[in-house]
Every structure is written in C-alpha cells, then in structure tokens.
mmCIF file of C-alpha atoms and ligand atoms in Angstrom:
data_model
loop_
_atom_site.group_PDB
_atom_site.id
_atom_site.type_symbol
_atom_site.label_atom_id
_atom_site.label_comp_id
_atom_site.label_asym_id
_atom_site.label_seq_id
_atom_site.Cartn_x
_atom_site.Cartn_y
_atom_site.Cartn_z
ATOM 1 C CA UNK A 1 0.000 0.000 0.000
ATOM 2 C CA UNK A 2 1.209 3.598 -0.981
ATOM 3 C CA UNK A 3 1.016 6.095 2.334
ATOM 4 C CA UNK A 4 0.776 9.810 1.581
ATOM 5 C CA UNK A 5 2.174 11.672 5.385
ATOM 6 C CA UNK A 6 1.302 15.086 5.854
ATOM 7 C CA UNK A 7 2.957 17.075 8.556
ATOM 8 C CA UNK A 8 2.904 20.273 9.645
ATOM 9 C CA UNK A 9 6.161 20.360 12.690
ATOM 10 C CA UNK A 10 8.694 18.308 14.082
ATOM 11 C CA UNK A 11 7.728 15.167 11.913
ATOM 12 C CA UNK A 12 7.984 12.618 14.917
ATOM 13 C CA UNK A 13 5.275 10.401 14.292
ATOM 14 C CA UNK A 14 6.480 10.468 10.519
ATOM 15 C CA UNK A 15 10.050 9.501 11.926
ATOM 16 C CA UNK A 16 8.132 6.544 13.571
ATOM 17 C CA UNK A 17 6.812 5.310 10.741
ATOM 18 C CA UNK A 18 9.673 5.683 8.351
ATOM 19 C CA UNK A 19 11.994 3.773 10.862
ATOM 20 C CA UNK A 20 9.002 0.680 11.260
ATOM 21 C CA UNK A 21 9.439 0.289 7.374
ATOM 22 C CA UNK A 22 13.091 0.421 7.309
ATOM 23 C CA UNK A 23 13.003 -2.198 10.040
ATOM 24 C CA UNK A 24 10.579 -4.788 8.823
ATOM 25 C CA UNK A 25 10.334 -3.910 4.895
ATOM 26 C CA UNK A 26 7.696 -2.835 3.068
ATOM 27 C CA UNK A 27 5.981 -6.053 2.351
ATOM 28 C CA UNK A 28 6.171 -7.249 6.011
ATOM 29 C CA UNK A 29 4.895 -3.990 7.046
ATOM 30 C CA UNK A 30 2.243 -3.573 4.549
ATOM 31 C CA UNK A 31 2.703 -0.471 3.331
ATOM 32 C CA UNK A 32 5.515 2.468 2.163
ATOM 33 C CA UNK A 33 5.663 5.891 2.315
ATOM 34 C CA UNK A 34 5.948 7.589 -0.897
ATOM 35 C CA UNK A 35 5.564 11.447 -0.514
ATOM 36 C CA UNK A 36 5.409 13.893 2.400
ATOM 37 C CA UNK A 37 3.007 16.796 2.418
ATOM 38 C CA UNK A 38 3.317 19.954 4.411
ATOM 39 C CA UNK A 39 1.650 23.352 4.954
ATOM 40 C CA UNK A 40 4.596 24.793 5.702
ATOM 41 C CA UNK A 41 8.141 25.480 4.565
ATOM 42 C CA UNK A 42 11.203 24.758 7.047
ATOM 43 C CA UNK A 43 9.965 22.333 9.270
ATOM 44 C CA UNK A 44 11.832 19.459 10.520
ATOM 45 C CA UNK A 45 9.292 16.970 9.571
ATOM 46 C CA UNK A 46 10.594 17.950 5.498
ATOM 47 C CA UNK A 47 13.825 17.492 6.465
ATOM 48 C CA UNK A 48 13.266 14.294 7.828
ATOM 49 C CA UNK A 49 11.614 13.310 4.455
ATOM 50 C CA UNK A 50 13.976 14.622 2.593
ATOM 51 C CA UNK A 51 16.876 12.520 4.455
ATOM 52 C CA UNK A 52 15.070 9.037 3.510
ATOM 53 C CA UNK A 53 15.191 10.040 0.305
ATOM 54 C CA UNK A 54 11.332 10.488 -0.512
ATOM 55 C CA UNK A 55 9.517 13.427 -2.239
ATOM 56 C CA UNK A 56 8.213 16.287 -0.435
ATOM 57 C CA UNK A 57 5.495 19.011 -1.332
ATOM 58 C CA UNK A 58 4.169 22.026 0.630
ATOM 59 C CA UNK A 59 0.908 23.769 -0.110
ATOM 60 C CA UNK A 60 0.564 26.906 2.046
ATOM 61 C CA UNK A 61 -2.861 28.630 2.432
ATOM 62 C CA UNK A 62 -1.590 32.030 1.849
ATOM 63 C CA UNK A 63 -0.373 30.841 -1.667
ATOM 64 C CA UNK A 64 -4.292 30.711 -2.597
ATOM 65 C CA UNK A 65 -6.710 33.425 -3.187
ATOM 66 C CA UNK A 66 -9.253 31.173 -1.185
ATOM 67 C CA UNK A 67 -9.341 28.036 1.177
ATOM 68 C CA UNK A 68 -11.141 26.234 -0.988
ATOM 69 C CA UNK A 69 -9.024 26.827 -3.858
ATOM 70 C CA UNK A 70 -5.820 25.802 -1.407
ATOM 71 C CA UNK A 71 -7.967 22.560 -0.487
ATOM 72 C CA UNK A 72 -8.283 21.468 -4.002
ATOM 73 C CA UNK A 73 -4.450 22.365 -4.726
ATOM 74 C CA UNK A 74 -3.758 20.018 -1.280
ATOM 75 C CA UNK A 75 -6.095 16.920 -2.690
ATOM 76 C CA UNK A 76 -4.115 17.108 -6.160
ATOM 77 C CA UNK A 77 -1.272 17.173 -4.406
ATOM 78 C CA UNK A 78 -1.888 14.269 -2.395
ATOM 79 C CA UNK A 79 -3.179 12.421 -5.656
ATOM 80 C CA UNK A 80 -0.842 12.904 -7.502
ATOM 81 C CA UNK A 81 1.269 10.149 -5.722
ATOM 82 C CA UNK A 82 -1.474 7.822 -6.214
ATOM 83 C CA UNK A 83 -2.257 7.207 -2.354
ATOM 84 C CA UNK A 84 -3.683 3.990 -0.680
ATOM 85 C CA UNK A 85 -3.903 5.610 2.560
ATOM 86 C CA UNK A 86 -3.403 9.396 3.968
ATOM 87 C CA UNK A 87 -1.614 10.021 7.508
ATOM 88 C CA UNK A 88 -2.076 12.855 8.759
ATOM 89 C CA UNK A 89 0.609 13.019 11.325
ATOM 90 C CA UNK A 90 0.655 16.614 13.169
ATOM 91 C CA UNK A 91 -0.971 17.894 10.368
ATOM 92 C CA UNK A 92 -2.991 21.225 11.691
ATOM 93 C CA UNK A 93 -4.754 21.727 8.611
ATOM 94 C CA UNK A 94 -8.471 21.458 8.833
ATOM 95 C CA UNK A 95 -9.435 20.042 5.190
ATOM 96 C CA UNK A 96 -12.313 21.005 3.434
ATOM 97 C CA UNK A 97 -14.936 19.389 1.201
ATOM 98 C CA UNK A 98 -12.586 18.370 -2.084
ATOM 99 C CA UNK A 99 -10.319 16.947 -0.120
ATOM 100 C CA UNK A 100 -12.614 14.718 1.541
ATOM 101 C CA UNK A 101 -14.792 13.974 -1.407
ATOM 102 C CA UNK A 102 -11.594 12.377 -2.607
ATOM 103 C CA UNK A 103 -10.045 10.687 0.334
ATOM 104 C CA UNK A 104 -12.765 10.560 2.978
ATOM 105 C CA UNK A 105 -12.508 6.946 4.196
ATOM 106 C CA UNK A 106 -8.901 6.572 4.055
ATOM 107 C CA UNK A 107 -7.633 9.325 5.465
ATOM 108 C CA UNK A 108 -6.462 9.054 9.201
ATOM 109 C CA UNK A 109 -5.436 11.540 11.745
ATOM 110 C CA UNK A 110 -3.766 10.803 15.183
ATOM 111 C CA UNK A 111 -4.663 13.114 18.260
ATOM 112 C CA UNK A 112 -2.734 13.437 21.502
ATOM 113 C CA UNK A 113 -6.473 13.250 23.975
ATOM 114 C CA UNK A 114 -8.586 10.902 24.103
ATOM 115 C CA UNK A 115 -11.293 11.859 21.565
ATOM 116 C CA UNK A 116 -14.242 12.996 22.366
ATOM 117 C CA UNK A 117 -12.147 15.000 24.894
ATOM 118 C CA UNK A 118 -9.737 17.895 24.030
ATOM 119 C CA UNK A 119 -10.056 18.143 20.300
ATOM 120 C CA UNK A 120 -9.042 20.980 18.488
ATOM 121 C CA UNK A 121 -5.335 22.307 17.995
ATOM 122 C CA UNK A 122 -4.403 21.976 22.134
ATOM 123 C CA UNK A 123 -5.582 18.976 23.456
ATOM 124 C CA UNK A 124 -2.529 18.151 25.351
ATOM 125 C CA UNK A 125 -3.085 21.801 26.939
ATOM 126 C CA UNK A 126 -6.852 21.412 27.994
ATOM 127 C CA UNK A 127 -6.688 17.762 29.315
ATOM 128 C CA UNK A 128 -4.246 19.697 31.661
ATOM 129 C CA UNK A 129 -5.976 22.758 32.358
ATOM 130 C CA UNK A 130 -8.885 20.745 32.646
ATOM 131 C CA UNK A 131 -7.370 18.664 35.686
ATOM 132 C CA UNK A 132 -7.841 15.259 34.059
ATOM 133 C CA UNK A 133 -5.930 12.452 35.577
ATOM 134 C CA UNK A 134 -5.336 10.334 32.610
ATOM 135 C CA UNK A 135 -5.137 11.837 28.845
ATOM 136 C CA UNK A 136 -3.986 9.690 25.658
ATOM 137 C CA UNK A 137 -4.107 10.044 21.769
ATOM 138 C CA UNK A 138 -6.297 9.003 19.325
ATOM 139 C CA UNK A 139 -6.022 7.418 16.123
ATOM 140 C CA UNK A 140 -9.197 7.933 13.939
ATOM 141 C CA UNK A 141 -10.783 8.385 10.162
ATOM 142 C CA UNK A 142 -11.013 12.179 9.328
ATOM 143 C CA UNK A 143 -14.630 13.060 8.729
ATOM 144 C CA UNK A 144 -16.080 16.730 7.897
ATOM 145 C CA UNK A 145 -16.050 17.467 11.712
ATOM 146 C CA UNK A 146 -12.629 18.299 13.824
ATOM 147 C CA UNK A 147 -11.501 15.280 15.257
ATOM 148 C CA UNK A 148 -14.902 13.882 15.077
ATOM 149 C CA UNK A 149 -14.364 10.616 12.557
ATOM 150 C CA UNK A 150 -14.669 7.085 13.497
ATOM 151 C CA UNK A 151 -11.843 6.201 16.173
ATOM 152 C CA UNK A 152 -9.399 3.371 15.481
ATOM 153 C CA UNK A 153 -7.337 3.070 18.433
ATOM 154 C CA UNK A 154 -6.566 4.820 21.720
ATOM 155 C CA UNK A 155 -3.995 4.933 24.079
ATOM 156 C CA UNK A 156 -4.142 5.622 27.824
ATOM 157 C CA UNK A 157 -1.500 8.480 29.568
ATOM 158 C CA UNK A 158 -1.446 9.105 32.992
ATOM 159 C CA UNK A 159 -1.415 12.869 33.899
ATOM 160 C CA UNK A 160 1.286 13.617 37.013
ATOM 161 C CA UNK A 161 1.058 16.355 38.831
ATOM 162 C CA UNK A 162 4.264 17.635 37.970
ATOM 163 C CA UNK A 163 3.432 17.860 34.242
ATOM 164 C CA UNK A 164 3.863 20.838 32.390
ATOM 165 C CA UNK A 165 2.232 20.970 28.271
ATOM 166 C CA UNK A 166 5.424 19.793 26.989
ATOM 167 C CA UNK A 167 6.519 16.776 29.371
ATOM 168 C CA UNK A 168 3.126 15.447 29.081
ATOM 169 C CA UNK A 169 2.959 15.877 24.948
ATOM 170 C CA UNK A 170 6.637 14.495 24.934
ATOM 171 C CA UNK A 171 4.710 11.088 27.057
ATOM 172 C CA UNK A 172 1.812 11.378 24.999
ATOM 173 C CA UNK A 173 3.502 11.151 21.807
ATOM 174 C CA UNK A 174 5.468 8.005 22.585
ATOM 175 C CA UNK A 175 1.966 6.274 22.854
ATOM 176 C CA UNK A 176 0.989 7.709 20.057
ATOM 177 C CA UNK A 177 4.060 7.094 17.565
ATOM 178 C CA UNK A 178 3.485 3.318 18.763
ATOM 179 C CA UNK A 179 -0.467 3.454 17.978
ATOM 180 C CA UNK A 180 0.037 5.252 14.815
ATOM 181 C CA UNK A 181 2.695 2.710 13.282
ATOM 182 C CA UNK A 182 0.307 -0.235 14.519
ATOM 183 C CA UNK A 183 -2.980 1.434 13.511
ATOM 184 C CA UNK A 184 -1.567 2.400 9.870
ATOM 185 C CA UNK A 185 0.080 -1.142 9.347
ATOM 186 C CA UNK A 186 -2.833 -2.831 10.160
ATOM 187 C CA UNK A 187 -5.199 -0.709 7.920
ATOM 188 C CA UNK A 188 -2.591 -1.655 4.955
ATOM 189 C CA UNK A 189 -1.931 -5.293 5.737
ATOM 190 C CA UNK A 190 -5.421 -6.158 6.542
ATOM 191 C CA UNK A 191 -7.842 -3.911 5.030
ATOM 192 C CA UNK A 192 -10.841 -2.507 7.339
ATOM 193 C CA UNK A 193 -14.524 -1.586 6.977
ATOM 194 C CA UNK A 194 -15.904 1.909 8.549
ATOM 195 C CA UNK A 195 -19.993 1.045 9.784
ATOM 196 C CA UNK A 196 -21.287 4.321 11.173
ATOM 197 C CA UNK A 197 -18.667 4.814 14.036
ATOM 198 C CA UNK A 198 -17.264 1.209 14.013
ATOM 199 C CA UNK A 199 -14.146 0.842 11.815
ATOM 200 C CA UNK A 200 -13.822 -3.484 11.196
ATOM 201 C CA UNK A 201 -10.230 -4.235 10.523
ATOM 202 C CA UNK A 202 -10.400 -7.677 8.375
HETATM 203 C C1 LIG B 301 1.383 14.935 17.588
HETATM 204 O O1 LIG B 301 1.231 14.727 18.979
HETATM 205 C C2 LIG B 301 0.042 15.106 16.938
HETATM 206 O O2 LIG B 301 -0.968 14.306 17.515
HETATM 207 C C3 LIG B 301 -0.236 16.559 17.221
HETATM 208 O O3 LIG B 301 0.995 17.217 17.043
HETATM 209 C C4 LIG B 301 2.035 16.282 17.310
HETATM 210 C C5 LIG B 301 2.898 16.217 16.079
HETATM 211 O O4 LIG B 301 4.116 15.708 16.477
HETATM 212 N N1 LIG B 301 -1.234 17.082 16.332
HETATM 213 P P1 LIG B 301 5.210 15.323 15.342
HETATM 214 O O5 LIG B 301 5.226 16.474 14.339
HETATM 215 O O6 LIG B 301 4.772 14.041 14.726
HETATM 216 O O7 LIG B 301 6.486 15.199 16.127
#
C-alpha cells in the first residue's frame, strides 16, 4: 500500500513510521511511504523526508486566493502520488470538502487526547488545564467534523502532577508514535470496513 504523510512540525510520528518500514520492509509492514506533504516550509518533519530520500510538497494557504481553492491544490497534491492511505501526522490543517470527497474513508489523523475530549489544535493543553488524571491520543478516520471521525485506536497516559504541556505531549507522543505505526500497518496489511462509528479491521 502507498502512504501519503502530511505534517505540519517536528515530523515525529512520521520519523516513527519511516523507521518501522526500514526495520521490517515494506511487504512485512504492509505499506511504504511515498511522498510527504506539508503546509509549511522549514519544518523538521521535510527534512526528515527529505533525508530518507522520498519526495516532499508544501501547499501553504496564503499561496491561494481562497481556502477552498488551497484545499483542491492540497487533494491534487496528495493524488498525484497515487495514495492507498493518507496520515495525517501533526498535520494542523483542517481540510475542506474536495479533499474529503476524494479521500474521505482513508484518510487518518492521530490526536494526543482521548477523543471525544480535548479536540481541536491543544488537546494536550486542555486535558491539563482541565485537571484530568489520565489523557492519551487518538487514532481515527477524518470526517467533515474536527476530530470527530470514526476512532481506530486509543492509548491511555497518565497525567502527574508535575506535568507541564510539553513533558506530558513528549509522554503522549510516545503512545501515540506506537499506535500510529500499529494502527496504519494494520489498515494496509489487513484492510478494514468503517460502519457508522465502528471501523472493522479484516
Ligand atoms: C502529535 O502529537 C500530533 O498528535 C499533534 O501534534 C504532534 C505532532 O508531532 N497534532 P510530530 O510532528 O509528529 O512530532
């Protein structure tokens, strides 16, 4: 299966998946990454791309007269590497209609809360604010909502009191880099149904 990532910062959930696939192979795996996506220039997540060797693209809002017309240029993009499957891995793009229309149903996101808690762009930040004892991340189809698609997998992280935004994200994210390389190898090797808000992987 052919993975399209997009990214939008440090690129460490992409890292996780690039060094699964070196490990086991592509076949074993299930699937192989062949193009990174990005709304943004300069961002480590390119460079990581760019140092296994795969092909990189960024499509920037401002570089549209409109958000639709950016969401379009985004989906044709993406298609023109002839996706399987789409990761969005720290993307923080909402997408819009076009893009959906053509990869709604195989296009995943991963979230550092436990969905339907904390969506949005700070989740990590309001499970804390919030005083909640245990947070996680979320693996789940994108739908037209944000974060609101059918989840695939979760994973449980304590909250200690100690924890600041970015020592909790930093334990968040090692859940989630696991999830997101099991989640996305599963999907490929096995294939999966969505029913309503159950997702069936064969
Ligand atoms: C991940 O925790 C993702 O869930 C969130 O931003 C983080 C991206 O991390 N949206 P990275 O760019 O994969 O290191």
């Amino acid at each position: 299966k052919r993975l399209v990532v997009l990214v939008s910062g440090s690129g460490t959930n992409l890292q996780a998946l690039l060094d699964e696939i070196a490990a086991t192979g592509p076949e074993r795996y299930g699937a192989e990454i062949v193009a990174v996506g990005a709304d943004r220039d300069g961002i480590e997540g390119l460079a990581r791309a760019e140092r296994a060797g795969l092909p990189t693209f960024v499509c920037r809002v401002k570089d549209h007269a409109t958000r639709e017309e950016w969401d379009a240029a985004l989906a044709e993009a993406v298609a023109a590497h002839e996706p399987d499957l789409v990761v969005s891995a720290g993307f923080m793009k909402i997408v819009g209609k076009e893009f959906l229309a053509r990869f709604g149903g195989r296009f995943v996101n991963t979230h550092p809360a436990l969905l339907p808690s904390f969506p949005g762009a700070h989740g990590v930040r309001d499970a804390l604010a919030y005083g909640a004892k245990v947070t996680g991340c979320t693996v789940h189809f994108v739908d037209d909502g944000v974060d609101t698609g059918p989840i695939i997998a979760q994973g449980v992280v304590e909250i200690r009191d100690e924890d600041d935004e970015s020592a909790l994200h930093e334990r968040i994210k090692e859940v989630e880099r696991r999830l997101l390389v099991d989640v996305v190898g599963r999907l490929a090797r096995h294939g999966y149904r969505i029913e309503g808000r159950k997702v069936v992987i064969q």
